[in-house]
DNA sequence: ATAATAGTGTCTGTCAGACAATATGGA
DNA sequence: TCCATATTGTCTGACAGACACTATTAT
């Protein structure tokens, strides 16, 4: 038996103290002109009754990675996979969870409201909360900080990509993307600048359909399958 | 006793299986016109004899966060704190470590070669490896992937900030920053563009001294204390 | 003086901001 | 037709790329 094999045979991870590891996600969507985040009411201690991010422990028997854990937990709540999912950061320390030294891997996700609305309303412990109304929800642990970090990431990335499309349904108009972008950034943007980027990105194709929202019909677009997000070399709203 | 307090009293984290958690850092520096990464030869199994990133387990009695773990491990090897330290990503899964389901929090760090060189040469198991020579070093676990991710982060961020200054000594010249930037990006940049950004960043002040490297003396600069890194709204080398 | 490196001036190209002009479709 | 919204045209400004030009210092 090699040294390596002998070592592994006698190795017992449970002999060492380990931090409490969780995976939490900040899932955003857009609904009624507001940026919303998915919160879950905690049914068990610790912090029973407070609101928190959807997440939980890694299921080592089934999860391939913390991404899988995040997806599993989000799918339980929304019924579908988010259109966008990226790792945000980790948050750790001896005091953030009363059970002891803990570490959470935080993920940042986007989804179209229409795609998961039926499931959310049927899950009574989950709720979409407009980010402006977060003050009314006492958040568990350091989840407020995590949401704040996710918001910064979303806003920063919206400056140099068309990330808000991942909050829109499969087909959408320029106007919907403009509205989504303005809600995320919290200020109006130049439609012309957006459309220039939209063309330059190479990410989209026309469906041939069009949508009458108010006056003139607007063309409908979809994301080209298999095409990655385009990052621009300049920011919007550079000031 | 409240429900919460009762719950915490009976809670025993060790009853639940937990992933193996480590903290690893990718520390870069510049030396002899090359971008180098600090590697450590593994003295213990698993993967004894292979090279890996400096890192290890969280010391829950002393580390306030995984940042503290990263700093502690880096300081052991280099003798000083890195000039730049940010979280890179986490890497996790059942197969990346032979001991079982594991998760590593990866940090990305920069330091000036002169600031830690004496210590490194005296620590026989640590070595600066030029990134071009990484092929000669069989890396443990998925540390090759982690280094690749750190390199992408470094190069991307160099496009919209003056991040390579954190690889320079306390005082430095425009020429040294240009050289550092060119080594990181792997291609020449316009000195004029760099100096325009240097001025606009507001991050630096003259020392009053100057340095004769070859011909005309160059002014020496230092980072203004307490001033954060400046992010530009456009990339260099946008193409 | 010459060479070599430091530092400046300035023109061009790209793309975001601004907003005017035109197109379309329903009432 | 008229209005609201969609879409396009085009001018301006900021800033990176390019490169010529001037300044300084060791030899």
mmCIF file of C-alpha atoms in Angstrom, chain A residues 39-42 47 49-53 124-127 129 136-141 143:
data_model
loop_
_atom_site.group_PDB
_atom_site.id
_atom_site.type_symbol
_atom_site.label_atom_id
_atom_site.label_comp_id
_atom_site.label_asym_id
_atom_site.label_seq_id
_atom_site.Cartn_x
_atom_site.Cartn_y
_atom_site.Cartn_z
ATOM 1 C CA UNK A 39 -36.989 35.683 0.947
ATOM 2 C CA UNK A 40 -38.024 32.680 2.991
ATOM 3 C CA UNK A 41 -39.564 32.727 6.435
ATOM 4 C CA UNK A 42 -37.519 30.570 8.775
ATOM 5 C CA UNK A 47 -33.756 32.851 14.128
ATOM 6 C CA UNK A 49 -39.716 33.603 12.364
ATOM 7 C CA UNK A 50 -37.198 35.939 10.784
ATOM 8 C CA UNK A 51 -36.765 36.163 7.044
ATOM 9 C CA UNK A 52 -33.718 34.868 5.274
ATOM 10 C CA UNK A 53 -32.226 33.866 1.949
ATOM 11 C CA UNK A 124 -46.470 30.163 1.606
ATOM 12 C CA UNK A 125 -43.116 30.600 3.311
ATOM 13 C CA UNK A 126 -41.463 32.252 0.287
ATOM 14 C CA UNK A 127 -42.096 35.809 -0.795
ATOM 15 C CA UNK A 129 -39.802 41.458 -1.494
ATOM 16 C CA UNK A 136 -39.805 45.841 6.838
ATOM 17 C CA UNK A 137 -38.230 42.396 6.924
ATOM 18 C CA UNK A 138 -35.883 41.662 9.807
ATOM 19 C CA UNK A 139 -33.288 39.460 8.146
ATOM 20 C CA UNK A 140 -31.588 36.534 9.828
ATOM 21 C CA UNK A 141 -27.821 36.362 10.367
ATOM 22 C CA UNK A 143 -28.277 38.149 5.162
#
